[in-house]
């Protein structure tokens, strides 16, 4: 295991931020740490980096206990903070060179790494800009470049896409996938479920400092008793018809509101066909039809009973 | 590694325009304002202009040859010229007085009279001259009445002045309290180096800034980073003080004596204490950056005030009434170091000031480092 966290307990006064939290990260995976704001994601990251004191537990990175002076381990870790951590007075290339220089001594190697990092995040035309002249998305990319330039074995990204436009977000996510393909193990925290859904090979859902569920996204989705949801636009559906639809095979729930019928299934096959056959048999005219698979949000709702972005 | 962290820190600080304004440009503006406010005091004595005076050309004046000679002597061009005399008739004299061209009209009659239209320094000078003349002539008349034989010796001594006190100076330099304003200004600028020290502590602590968190997560010893940052802060602060010093000495002609090496040593000691003071505030005060900046600004200004930045006698008053305060106030120590270099030939007092400055710096550095050495934080 590249990272092992066992029974971690962290208190802020009376607030229990981490409640015997455990985590294992294998080499080569992209682990998503998913949870609402205040669930303990950033606290976990700061404990792994040995920036925060914790009350109890074990943190090991690369098989060694993680301490503030574990410089050999730190040399192979890249960190992208939730808040942009760059110096406003230094240009893009200077910022990357500065932070890279804390890991890599050789100036020649460093120059190459800085160029590669700039290329990687697509900041080539902005390399002589100071951060205050960059947009929010470009600033986030610079923040990432400062964390990855030294080519770490383990990259920790703490909500790197907060307040980033969709275009920059896609660029960032694609970059992380590329790093992983090159062999970097990634721990990625977010409260954007769709990001984690698309990016991560394994997901830990946490809340109130505890692990609620762990697994691949397929495993997590299979944990909940939930299948697809089919939505149909139609007018003037009678209550009797809604009752009849609820009797169809595998239908868990059916609701009709604002000219839209939503049918939730608990599994089964050919659900769409069965529903459309019923509507045709009743000569009901319908508009557009949507079919949605369960999402991580459904998983989270099922597990915690509340929204992910609370 | 040292040069890498030091070099980039130097760039960061030197490009921080807002702080550069307050630590470098603001003292230059203050210096210029001081120059215009205290420029005349700085010259030691104001240029004296002879008092324009009218004397009425009447019979009594023409008869009193002794008084006439006295006025001619006082109005003779040269270094000792006291009055600028216009001998004229009464009507013209009144016109000159009402027009403000002359400060007073002297009329010789049974007694010597002075007519003025208002009171002021020039009028007081004229009155003092006439009073002294009246007093001296009465004394001479009295002596001659009793002993006519003393006339020859007496008249030859009348033009001589004898002083019964001796003025002793510590050095060749003339005491000049106005210099204290400028020395206190340099002290204030040294203490403003604290802004760099404060910024350094913010940028190195994981619980104070994201940059601090990123640097704390890097495989570099914190003490090494602190040393590099402090060295850069010291260079920037010293550069700013030297620019101010050059401006004061070369452009405004403020006298720092002729011991350049010791003046530079004072600047170095002042900057060290300034940067240390900022680091001390940054590490010891567990409040927001705004509160820390306010504390640093207020304490720097208070220390500079007590060193005589705004009231020139303040430093002496503190030295008399609360001498301990003078020994623990870095601004007072810096100011006094400059002044002792300027005024004393001996360096005993100068080195006492410098020694105390380094001692205070060492204490603040030790306490700051002890606090900064903590590598993990309770909260971020």
XYZ file of C-alpha atoms in Angstrom:
690
model
C 0.000 0.000 0.000
C 1.246 3.449 -0.866
C -0.762 5.151 1.861
C -2.171 3.557 5.006
C -4.284 5.462 7.485
C -5.586 3.539 10.450
C -8.015 4.598 13.159
C -7.256 8.283 12.765
C -8.882 10.502 15.384
C -8.715 14.289 15.174
C -10.566 16.706 17.417
C -10.929 20.478 17.082
C -11.947 21.265 20.641
C -15.281 19.512 21.124
C -15.716 18.838 17.415
C -14.747 15.357 16.306
C -13.369 15.904 12.797
C -12.060 12.388 12.191
C -13.678 9.499 13.996
C -11.427 6.433 13.771
C -11.033 6.987 10.064
C -9.126 4.397 8.045
C -7.966 4.463 4.457
C -5.692 2.494 2.154
C -4.421 3.648 -1.210
C -2.819 1.168 -3.596
C -0.123 2.113 -6.091
C -1.480 3.229 -9.455
C -5.051 3.981 -8.456
C -7.016 7.216 -8.442
C -8.767 7.260 -5.120
C -11.677 9.645 -4.772
C -12.425 10.979 -1.321
C -16.021 12.081 -1.583
C -18.009 13.881 1.056
C -19.928 17.067 1.789
C -18.241 20.208 3.056
C -16.977 19.653 6.585
C -16.936 15.876 6.249
C -13.225 15.660 7.090
C -11.627 15.321 3.630
C -9.134 18.190 3.991
C -8.374 17.229 7.595
C -7.523 13.732 6.382
C -5.201 15.146 3.695
C -3.441 17.440 6.175
C -2.921 14.524 8.569
C -1.478 12.385 5.750
C 0.912 15.256 4.918
C 1.832 15.517 8.603
C 0.828 19.169 8.719
C -1.814 18.579 11.377
C -1.473 17.063 14.807
C -3.922 14.230 15.378
C -5.086 12.697 18.605
C -4.790 9.050 17.710
C -4.030 6.728 14.818
C -1.352 5.714 12.353
C -0.350 7.332 9.064
C 2.130 5.586 6.777
C 3.242 6.727 3.342
C 5.434 4.560 1.104
C 5.486 2.034 3.958
C 7.079 4.459 6.437
C 5.531 6.467 9.266
C 4.731 9.952 8.052
C 6.375 12.631 10.165
C 7.245 16.311 9.521
C 10.875 15.361 8.886
C 10.144 12.359 6.631
C 11.913 14.194 3.812
C 12.450 11.097 1.650
C 8.733 10.445 1.595
C 7.861 14.120 1.133
C 10.180 14.287 -1.884
C 7.832 11.886 -3.713
C 4.578 13.588 -2.793
C 2.919 16.346 -4.781
C 0.231 18.464 -3.206
C -2.364 20.677 -4.813
C -4.081 22.688 -2.113
C -7.736 23.643 -2.005
C -6.660 27.316 -1.837
C -4.350 28.532 -4.560
C -0.862 28.442 -3.040
C 1.318 30.595 -5.287
C 3.187 33.865 -4.824
C 1.503 36.848 -6.457
C 4.829 38.582 -7.113
C 6.363 35.701 -9.083
C 5.571 34.940 -12.709
C 3.993 31.637 -13.763
C 7.335 30.016 -14.650
C 9.008 31.436 -11.531
C 6.303 30.065 -9.244
C 6.615 26.591 -10.719
C 10.418 26.763 -10.613
C 10.360 27.961 -7.002
C 8.225 25.096 -5.697
C 9.916 22.536 -7.956
C 13.261 23.742 -6.571
C 12.223 22.655 -3.087
C 12.217 19.071 -4.414
C 14.803 19.102 -7.208
C 18.220 20.682 -6.745
C 19.723 20.382 -10.219
C 18.884 23.593 -12.159
C 19.106 21.912 -15.571
C 16.711 19.124 -14.609
C 14.466 21.695 -13.023
C 14.282 23.805 -16.172
C 13.126 20.752 -18.107
C 10.561 19.830 -15.459
C 9.199 23.382 -15.350
C 8.804 23.435 -19.142
C 7.048 20.075 -19.056
C 4.701 21.221 -16.262
C 3.822 24.402 -18.148
C 3.167 22.375 -21.271
C 1.141 19.842 -19.301
C -1.305 22.378 -17.846
C -1.414 24.435 -21.050
C 0.021 27.670 -19.665
C 2.657 28.122 -22.372
C 1.403 31.469 -23.566
C 1.012 32.720 -19.980
C 4.404 31.707 -18.604
C 5.549 35.315 -18.143
C 2.262 36.416 -16.540
C 1.938 37.090 -12.838
C -0.896 35.221 -11.065
C -3.012 38.347 -10.636
C -3.319 38.573 -14.418
C -4.638 35.005 -14.739
C -8.302 33.988 -14.750
C -9.620 31.672 -12.024
C -9.260 28.609 -14.246
C -5.717 29.459 -15.325
C -4.802 30.144 -11.699
C -6.017 26.680 -10.723
C -3.925 25.201 -13.516
C -0.891 27.051 -12.179
C -1.696 25.718 -8.715
C -1.671 22.208 -10.148
C 1.551 22.792 -12.103
C 3.305 23.839 -8.873
C 2.255 20.546 -7.295
C 3.154 18.200 -10.119
C 6.299 19.697 -11.666
C 8.667 17.445 -9.713
C 6.822 14.344 -11.001
C 5.700 12.873 -7.691
C 4.816 9.200 -7.160
C 1.864 10.237 -5.045
C -0.243 13.254 -5.962
C -2.795 14.619 -3.527
C -5.369 17.024 -4.948
C -7.679 18.711 -2.497
C -10.713 20.023 -4.382
C -8.603 21.438 -7.222
C -11.541 22.470 -9.400
C -13.506 24.655 -6.989
C -14.776 27.757 -8.832
C -13.326 26.626 -12.152
C -15.136 27.004 -15.472
C -16.166 23.750 -17.236
C -13.506 24.112 -19.942
C -10.676 24.426 -17.448
C -12.193 21.689 -15.313
C -12.141 19.227 -18.211
C -8.550 20.183 -18.957
C -7.587 19.597 -15.321
C -9.366 16.227 -15.105
C -7.821 15.058 -18.352
C -4.403 16.095 -17.017
C -4.912 14.059 -13.859
C -5.896 11.008 -15.898
C -2.754 11.460 -17.990
C -0.575 11.670 -14.872
C -2.139 8.478 -13.606
C -1.462 6.795 -16.929
C 2.189 7.809 -16.471
C 2.256 5.997 -13.117
C 1.265 8.583 -10.534
C -1.018 7.444 -7.749
C -3.681 10.049 -7.041
C -5.796 10.919 -4.028
C -8.536 13.256 -5.188
C -10.945 14.958 -2.823
C -14.075 16.644 -4.090
C -17.670 17.296 -3.344
C -18.435 17.263 -7.078
C -19.795 13.723 -7.478
C -19.680 13.766 -11.278
C -15.918 14.500 -11.208
C -15.237 11.601 -8.899
C -17.598 9.407 -10.888
C -15.702 10.043 -14.118
C -12.152 10.169 -12.753
C -11.650 7.772 -9.880
C -10.976 4.067 -9.961
C -11.999 3.686 -6.325
C -14.121 5.869 -4.123
C -14.392 6.450 -0.395
C -17.544 8.218 0.719
C -17.069 9.914 4.051
C -19.141 12.065 6.336
C -18.675 13.361 9.879
C -15.123 12.016 9.878
C -16.159 8.434 9.185
C -16.084 6.132 6.175
C -19.583 5.424 4.959
C -18.767 3.311 1.935
C -15.766 2.182 -0.090
C -15.479 0.566 -3.492
C -15.430 1.097 -7.226
C -18.295 3.191 -8.551
C -20.005 0.040 -9.815
C -19.650 -1.568 -6.414
C -21.051 1.494 -4.709
C -24.004 1.698 -7.080
C -24.746 -1.964 -6.586
C -24.803 -1.403 -2.832
C -28.036 0.498 -3.068
C -31.284 -1.127 -4.069
C -31.704 1.117 -7.068
C -31.969 0.678 -10.794
C -32.627 3.076 -13.622
C -35.045 5.986 -13.650
C -37.206 6.577 -16.758
C -38.814 9.969 -17.305
C -41.506 10.624 -19.927
C -43.048 13.907 -21.015
C -46.827 13.478 -21.393
C -50.022 15.403 -20.821
C -53.166 14.708 -18.854
C -52.139 11.381 -17.320
C -54.948 10.047 -15.149
C -54.315 8.837 -11.591
C -55.582 5.396 -12.603
C -52.839 5.169 -15.212
C -50.203 6.086 -12.606
C -51.552 3.298 -10.393
C -51.406 0.861 -13.305
C -47.796 1.843 -14.080
C -46.872 1.154 -10.450
C -48.024 -2.411 -11.032
C -45.581 -2.980 -13.921
C -42.622 -5.345 -13.257
C -39.688 -3.969 -11.148
C -41.311 -0.545 -10.673
C -40.307 0.745 -7.229
C -41.920 4.153 -7.475
C -43.893 6.190 -10.025
C -44.741 9.871 -9.777
C -46.500 12.298 -12.097
C -46.017 16.005 -11.741
C -45.773 18.988 -14.067
C -46.512 16.894 -17.172
C -43.647 14.569 -16.414
C -43.856 10.946 -15.403
C -40.910 9.554 -13.411
C -40.657 5.827 -12.926
C -37.960 4.370 -10.644
C -36.998 0.724 -11.006
C -35.293 -1.596 -8.556
C -33.653 -3.614 -11.310
C -34.907 -5.820 -14.122
C -34.566 -5.687 -17.908
C -36.576 -4.157 -20.798
C -38.139 -1.659 -18.413
C -38.323 1.049 -21.074
C -39.997 -1.293 -23.554
C -42.576 -2.397 -20.999
C -43.407 1.193 -20.084
C -43.741 2.373 -23.691
C -45.936 -0.674 -24.516
C -48.255 0.273 -21.702
C -48.496 3.900 -22.832
C -49.263 2.812 -26.428
C -51.882 0.334 -25.230
C -53.637 3.217 -23.476
C -53.296 5.493 -26.567
C -51.412 8.053 -24.510
C -49.431 10.565 -26.544
C -45.999 11.255 -25.128
C -43.058 13.511 -25.899
C -39.431 13.026 -25.011
C -38.247 9.986 -23.027
C -35.176 9.909 -20.734
C -33.462 6.978 -19.075
C -30.955 7.627 -16.237
C -28.700 5.176 -14.456
C -28.173 5.598 -10.667
C -25.495 8.150 -9.772
C -23.139 8.580 -6.865
C -25.555 11.172 -5.629
C -28.200 8.454 -5.425
C -25.705 6.329 -3.538
C -24.930 9.170 -1.183
C -28.592 9.966 -0.676
C -29.294 6.343 0.047
C -26.418 6.074 2.540
C -26.674 9.384 4.330
C -30.135 10.593 3.541
C -28.831 14.024 2.540
C -27.488 15.926 -0.422
C -23.774 15.718 -1.228
C -23.341 19.481 -1.435
C -24.809 20.204 2.023
C 19.131 25.377 -2.134
C 19.988 28.493 -0.093
C 20.435 30.637 -3.186
C 17.274 29.208 -4.779
C 14.999 30.011 -1.822
C 16.853 33.249 -0.994
C 16.786 34.509 -4.601
C 13.090 33.913 -5.100
C 12.298 35.368 -1.677
C 14.216 38.478 -2.635
C 12.116 38.763 -5.812
C 8.888 38.239 -3.874
C 9.653 40.948 -1.341
C 11.155 43.464 -3.745
C 8.096 43.159 -6.035
C 5.594 43.611 -3.200
C 4.680 47.142 -4.268
C 2.346 47.988 -1.423
C 4.843 47.115 1.295
C 7.675 48.750 -0.658
C 5.635 51.958 -0.717
C 5.174 52.020 3.052
C 8.676 50.880 3.920
C 10.666 52.829 1.308
C 8.671 55.596 -0.374
C 6.724 56.778 2.673
C 9.906 57.519 4.712
C 11.297 59.455 1.727
C 8.131 61.567 1.626
C 8.341 62.134 5.385
C 12.006 63.102 5.061
C 11.135 65.684 2.428
C 8.364 67.090 4.607
C 10.719 67.242 7.600
C 13.257 69.032 5.450
C 10.811 71.780 4.585
C 9.453 71.949 8.140
C 12.760 71.936 9.997
C 15.139 73.114 7.291
C 15.955 76.393 9.024
C 16.481 74.692 12.383
C 18.846 72.289 10.635
C 21.141 75.135 9.580
C 21.780 75.793 13.275
C 21.187 79.576 13.079
C 18.915 81.451 10.808
C 20.519 83.994 8.467
C 20.318 87.345 10.275
C 19.024 90.311 8.310
C 19.980 93.798 9.589
C 17.031 95.667 11.068
C 15.905 98.490 8.806
C 15.801 101.612 10.907
C 15.162 105.312 10.317
C 16.799 108.034 12.385
C 15.472 111.591 12.290
C 18.084 113.999 11.088
C 17.587 116.833 13.610
C 19.989 119.122 15.468
C 20.222 116.899 18.523
C 21.243 113.939 16.381
C 23.868 115.975 14.558
C 25.245 117.256 17.884
C 25.435 113.808 19.544
C 28.548 112.609 17.767
C 29.013 109.659 20.147
C 25.540 108.245 19.364
C 26.002 108.985 15.682
C 29.282 107.052 15.662
C 27.633 104.178 17.513
C 24.849 103.931 14.907
C 27.372 104.155 12.053
C 29.369 101.354 13.644
C 26.229 99.172 14.015
C 25.195 99.840 10.427
C 28.625 99.312 8.879
C 28.344 96.568 6.239
C 29.875 93.277 7.251
C 29.274 90.231 9.463
C 28.406 92.353 12.497
C 25.971 94.701 10.837
C 22.966 94.991 13.153
C 20.937 97.742 11.539
C 20.400 99.269 8.122
C 20.155 102.962 8.759
C 18.221 105.619 6.900
C 18.857 109.203 8.064
C 15.901 111.341 7.031
C 13.386 113.953 8.126
C 10.478 113.151 10.396
C 7.833 113.119 7.667
C 9.731 110.692 5.479
C 10.581 108.534 8.501
C 6.867 108.234 9.365
C 6.065 107.304 5.776
C 8.730 104.572 5.855
C 7.386 103.256 9.159
C 3.777 103.201 8.006
C 4.825 101.543 4.782
C 6.556 98.818 6.778
C 9.875 99.655 5.153
C 11.565 100.352 8.495
C 10.960 98.585 11.803
C 11.309 101.724 13.940
C 12.196 105.409 14.088
C 14.935 106.668 16.427
C 14.525 110.227 17.603
C 17.314 111.996 19.473
C 16.180 114.677 21.908
C 16.547 115.082 25.652
C 16.376 111.330 25.658
C 16.652 108.861 22.819
C 13.225 107.719 21.682
C 12.046 104.743 19.608
C 8.799 104.753 17.648
C 7.416 101.498 16.346
C 4.121 100.615 14.709
C 3.935 97.015 16.028
C 5.873 94.608 18.219
C 8.173 91.915 16.878
C 11.703 90.568 16.867
C 13.120 93.520 14.919
C 11.511 96.003 17.267
C 12.860 94.080 20.295
C 16.354 94.163 18.795
C 16.152 97.962 18.312
C 14.919 98.424 21.857
C 17.735 96.235 23.239
C 20.331 98.251 21.300
C 18.996 101.569 22.593
C 18.651 100.264 26.169
C 22.240 99.076 26.168
C 23.419 102.351 24.697
C 21.544 104.322 27.357
C 22.902 102.072 30.115
C 26.490 102.254 28.868
C 26.457 106.005 28.266
C 25.005 106.584 31.761
C 27.735 104.401 33.301
C 30.490 106.159 31.356
C 29.094 109.575 32.309
C 29.026 108.535 35.969
C 32.632 107.282 35.938
C 33.904 110.383 34.135
C 32.105 112.629 36.597
C 33.959 110.989 39.466
C 37.281 110.357 37.724
C 37.920 112.431 34.564
C 41.440 110.938 34.331
C 39.983 107.520 33.435
C 38.598 108.846 30.181
C 41.350 107.584 27.886
C 41.380 103.951 29.104
C 37.629 103.822 29.432
C 36.926 104.915 25.882
C 39.404 102.415 24.447
C 37.660 99.547 26.269
C 34.140 100.471 25.272
C 34.382 98.609 21.978
C 35.644 95.426 23.633
C 33.383 92.599 24.825
C 34.500 90.072 27.361
C 32.737 86.753 27.971
C 32.964 85.188 31.435
C 31.716 81.716 30.407
C 33.479 79.164 28.240
C 31.628 76.927 25.775
C 33.024 73.382 25.669
C 31.954 70.956 22.863
C 32.179 67.150 22.903
C 33.369 67.190 19.340
C 33.857 69.461 16.397
C 30.163 69.093 15.599
C 27.758 71.728 16.801
C 24.859 70.313 18.875
C 21.763 70.286 16.686
C 18.573 68.844 18.126
C 16.744 69.102 14.794
C 18.905 66.237 13.518
C 17.036 64.004 15.928
C 13.931 64.168 13.711
C 15.861 62.673 10.828
C 17.654 60.107 12.967
C 14.291 59.021 14.404
C 12.971 58.766 10.845
C 15.799 56.384 9.919
C 14.981 54.425 13.094
C 11.329 54.236 12.030
C 12.358 52.960 8.589
C 14.531 50.301 10.216
C 11.570 49.192 12.330
C 9.387 49.136 9.212
C 11.604 46.228 8.160
C 9.250 44.439 10.514
C 6.698 44.314 7.698
C 9.057 42.010 5.794
C 9.613 39.877 8.878
C 5.864 39.661 9.412
C 5.239 38.624 5.823
C 7.932 35.963 6.083
C 6.291 34.357 9.087
C 2.918 34.377 7.336
C 4.353 32.723 4.244
C 6.135 29.985 6.162
C 3.446 28.773 8.544
C 0.972 26.190 7.291
C -1.796 27.520 9.522
C -1.435 31.086 8.247
C -1.282 30.750 4.460
C -1.667 28.180 1.678
C 1.876 29.061 0.578
C 3.037 28.149 4.078
C 1.181 24.850 3.871
C 2.764 24.034 0.504
C 6.229 24.915 1.763
C 5.678 22.908 4.937
C 4.729 19.885 2.839
C 7.962 20.175 0.831
C 11.085 18.194 1.777
C 12.977 21.278 2.976
C 13.901 22.032 6.579
C 11.781 24.834 7.953
C 14.737 26.438 9.691
C 16.577 26.580 6.369
C 13.604 28.305 4.732
C 13.322 30.741 7.659
C 17.017 31.643 7.417
C 16.786 32.218 3.631
C 13.621 34.308 4.010
C 15.110 36.375 6.836
C 18.288 37.038 4.863
C 16.197 38.274 1.928
C 14.096 40.478 4.227
C 17.254 41.913 5.739
C 18.710 42.722 2.314
C 15.514 44.473 1.179
C 15.132 46.390 4.439
C 18.790 47.435 4.456
C 18.543 48.532 0.830
C 15.581 50.752 1.683
C 17.351 52.286 4.686
C 20.467 52.968 2.615
C 18.396 54.697 -0.061
C 16.849 56.874 2.663
C 20.263 57.528 4.164
C 21.679 58.545 0.793
C 18.695 60.840 0.189
C 19.087 62.458 3.607
C 22.834 62.880 3.387
C 23.257 63.813 -0.281
C 20.001 65.530 -1.229
C 18.823 67.048 2.051
C 22.309 67.551 3.519
C 21.521 65.960 6.866
C 24.765 65.587 8.801
C 25.586 62.020 9.861
C 29.147 62.865 10.866
C 32.072 61.392 9.018
C 32.162 57.843 10.377
C 30.515 56.018 7.491
C 31.433 52.520 8.717
C 29.715 53.044 12.051
C 26.704 54.662 10.376
C 26.335 51.541 8.203
C 26.739 49.320 11.260
C 23.866 51.217 12.895
C 21.720 50.660 9.807
C 22.501 46.938 9.811
C 21.707 46.645 13.533
C 18.512 48.653 13.010
C 17.357 46.458 10.128
C 18.144 43.277 12.057
C 16.046 44.488 14.971
C 13.258 45.574 12.588
C 13.022 42.249 10.742
C 13.257 40.350 14.048
C 10.512 42.498 15.520
C 8.179 41.675 12.602
C 8.957 37.965 12.907
C 8.324 38.187 16.646
C 4.893 39.793 16.144
C 4.118 37.321 13.346
C 4.838 34.257 15.443
C 3.695 35.332 18.891
C 0.420 37.077 18.092
C -2.175 34.475 17.186
C -4.539 36.859 15.419
C -5.384 37.671 11.815
C -2.794 39.231 9.523
C -4.680 42.544 9.662
C -4.458 42.651 13.446
C -0.758 41.790 13.335
C -0.105 44.537 10.786
C -1.994 47.015 12.944
C 0.006 46.002 16.028
C 3.272 46.284 14.108
C 2.396 49.693 12.665
C 1.162 51.085 15.979
C 4.125 49.800 17.982
C 6.661 51.034 15.380
C 5.090 54.482 15.403
C 4.887 54.527 19.215
C 8.551 53.559 19.535
C 9.541 56.163 16.940
C 7.454 58.780 18.762
C 9.241 57.986 22.018
C 12.526 58.291 20.143
C 11.645 61.855 19.110
C 10.113 61.451 15.652
C 7.409 64.017 16.357
C 8.573 65.861 19.483
C 12.254 66.601 19.489
C 12.614 66.721 23.299
C 10.823 63.408 23.793
C 14.001 61.321 23.718
C 15.618 63.444 26.420
C 12.453 63.450 28.483
C 12.274 59.632 28.356
C 15.987 59.425 29.205
C 15.367 61.571 32.314
C 11.994 60.251 33.504
C 11.979 56.616 32.341
C 15.557 55.661 31.432
C 14.745 51.933 31.220
C 12.377 52.682 28.344
C 15.236 54.339 26.457
C 17.289 51.156 26.777
C 14.599 48.764 25.549
C 13.137 50.928 22.790
C 14.932 49.931 19.557
C 13.975 53.206 17.847
C 15.527 55.216 20.698
C 18.660 53.064 20.556
C 19.039 53.562 16.792
C 18.425 57.322 17.100
C 20.846 57.608 19.975
C 23.474 55.594 18.109
C 23.350 58.084 15.224
C 23.365 61.052 17.561
C 26.242 59.718 19.663
C 28.230 59.165 16.449
C 27.513 62.738 15.448
C 28.194 64.417 18.777
C 30.679 62.319 20.779
C 34.273 61.578 19.922
C 34.172 58.452 22.089
C 32.331 55.313 20.851
C 31.405 53.929 24.256
C 27.792 55.064 24.090
C 27.512 54.061 20.428
C 28.596 50.495 21.082
C 26.286 50.274 24.080
C 23.387 51.138 21.759
C 24.502 48.693 19.067
C 25.068 45.938 21.638
C 21.584 46.440 23.076
C 20.065 46.377 19.574
C 21.697 43.035 18.779
C 20.707 41.680 22.193
C 17.045 42.620 21.651
C 17.190 41.102 18.135
C 18.685 37.872 19.465
C 15.959 37.550 22.114
C 13.179 38.102 19.580
C 14.781 35.696 17.066
C 15.177 32.937 19.645
C 11.552 33.237 20.777
C 10.324 33.345 17.164
C 12.345 30.309 16.097
C 11.193 28.340 19.147
C 7.634 29.051 18.081
C 8.261 28.394 14.377
C 10.084 25.127 15.004
C 6.760 23.487 15.804
C 6.305 21.424 12.678
C 2.701 20.300 13.135
C -0.286 22.489 13.720
C -3.397 21.973 15.821
C -5.530 23.416 13.058
C -5.037 24.826 9.564
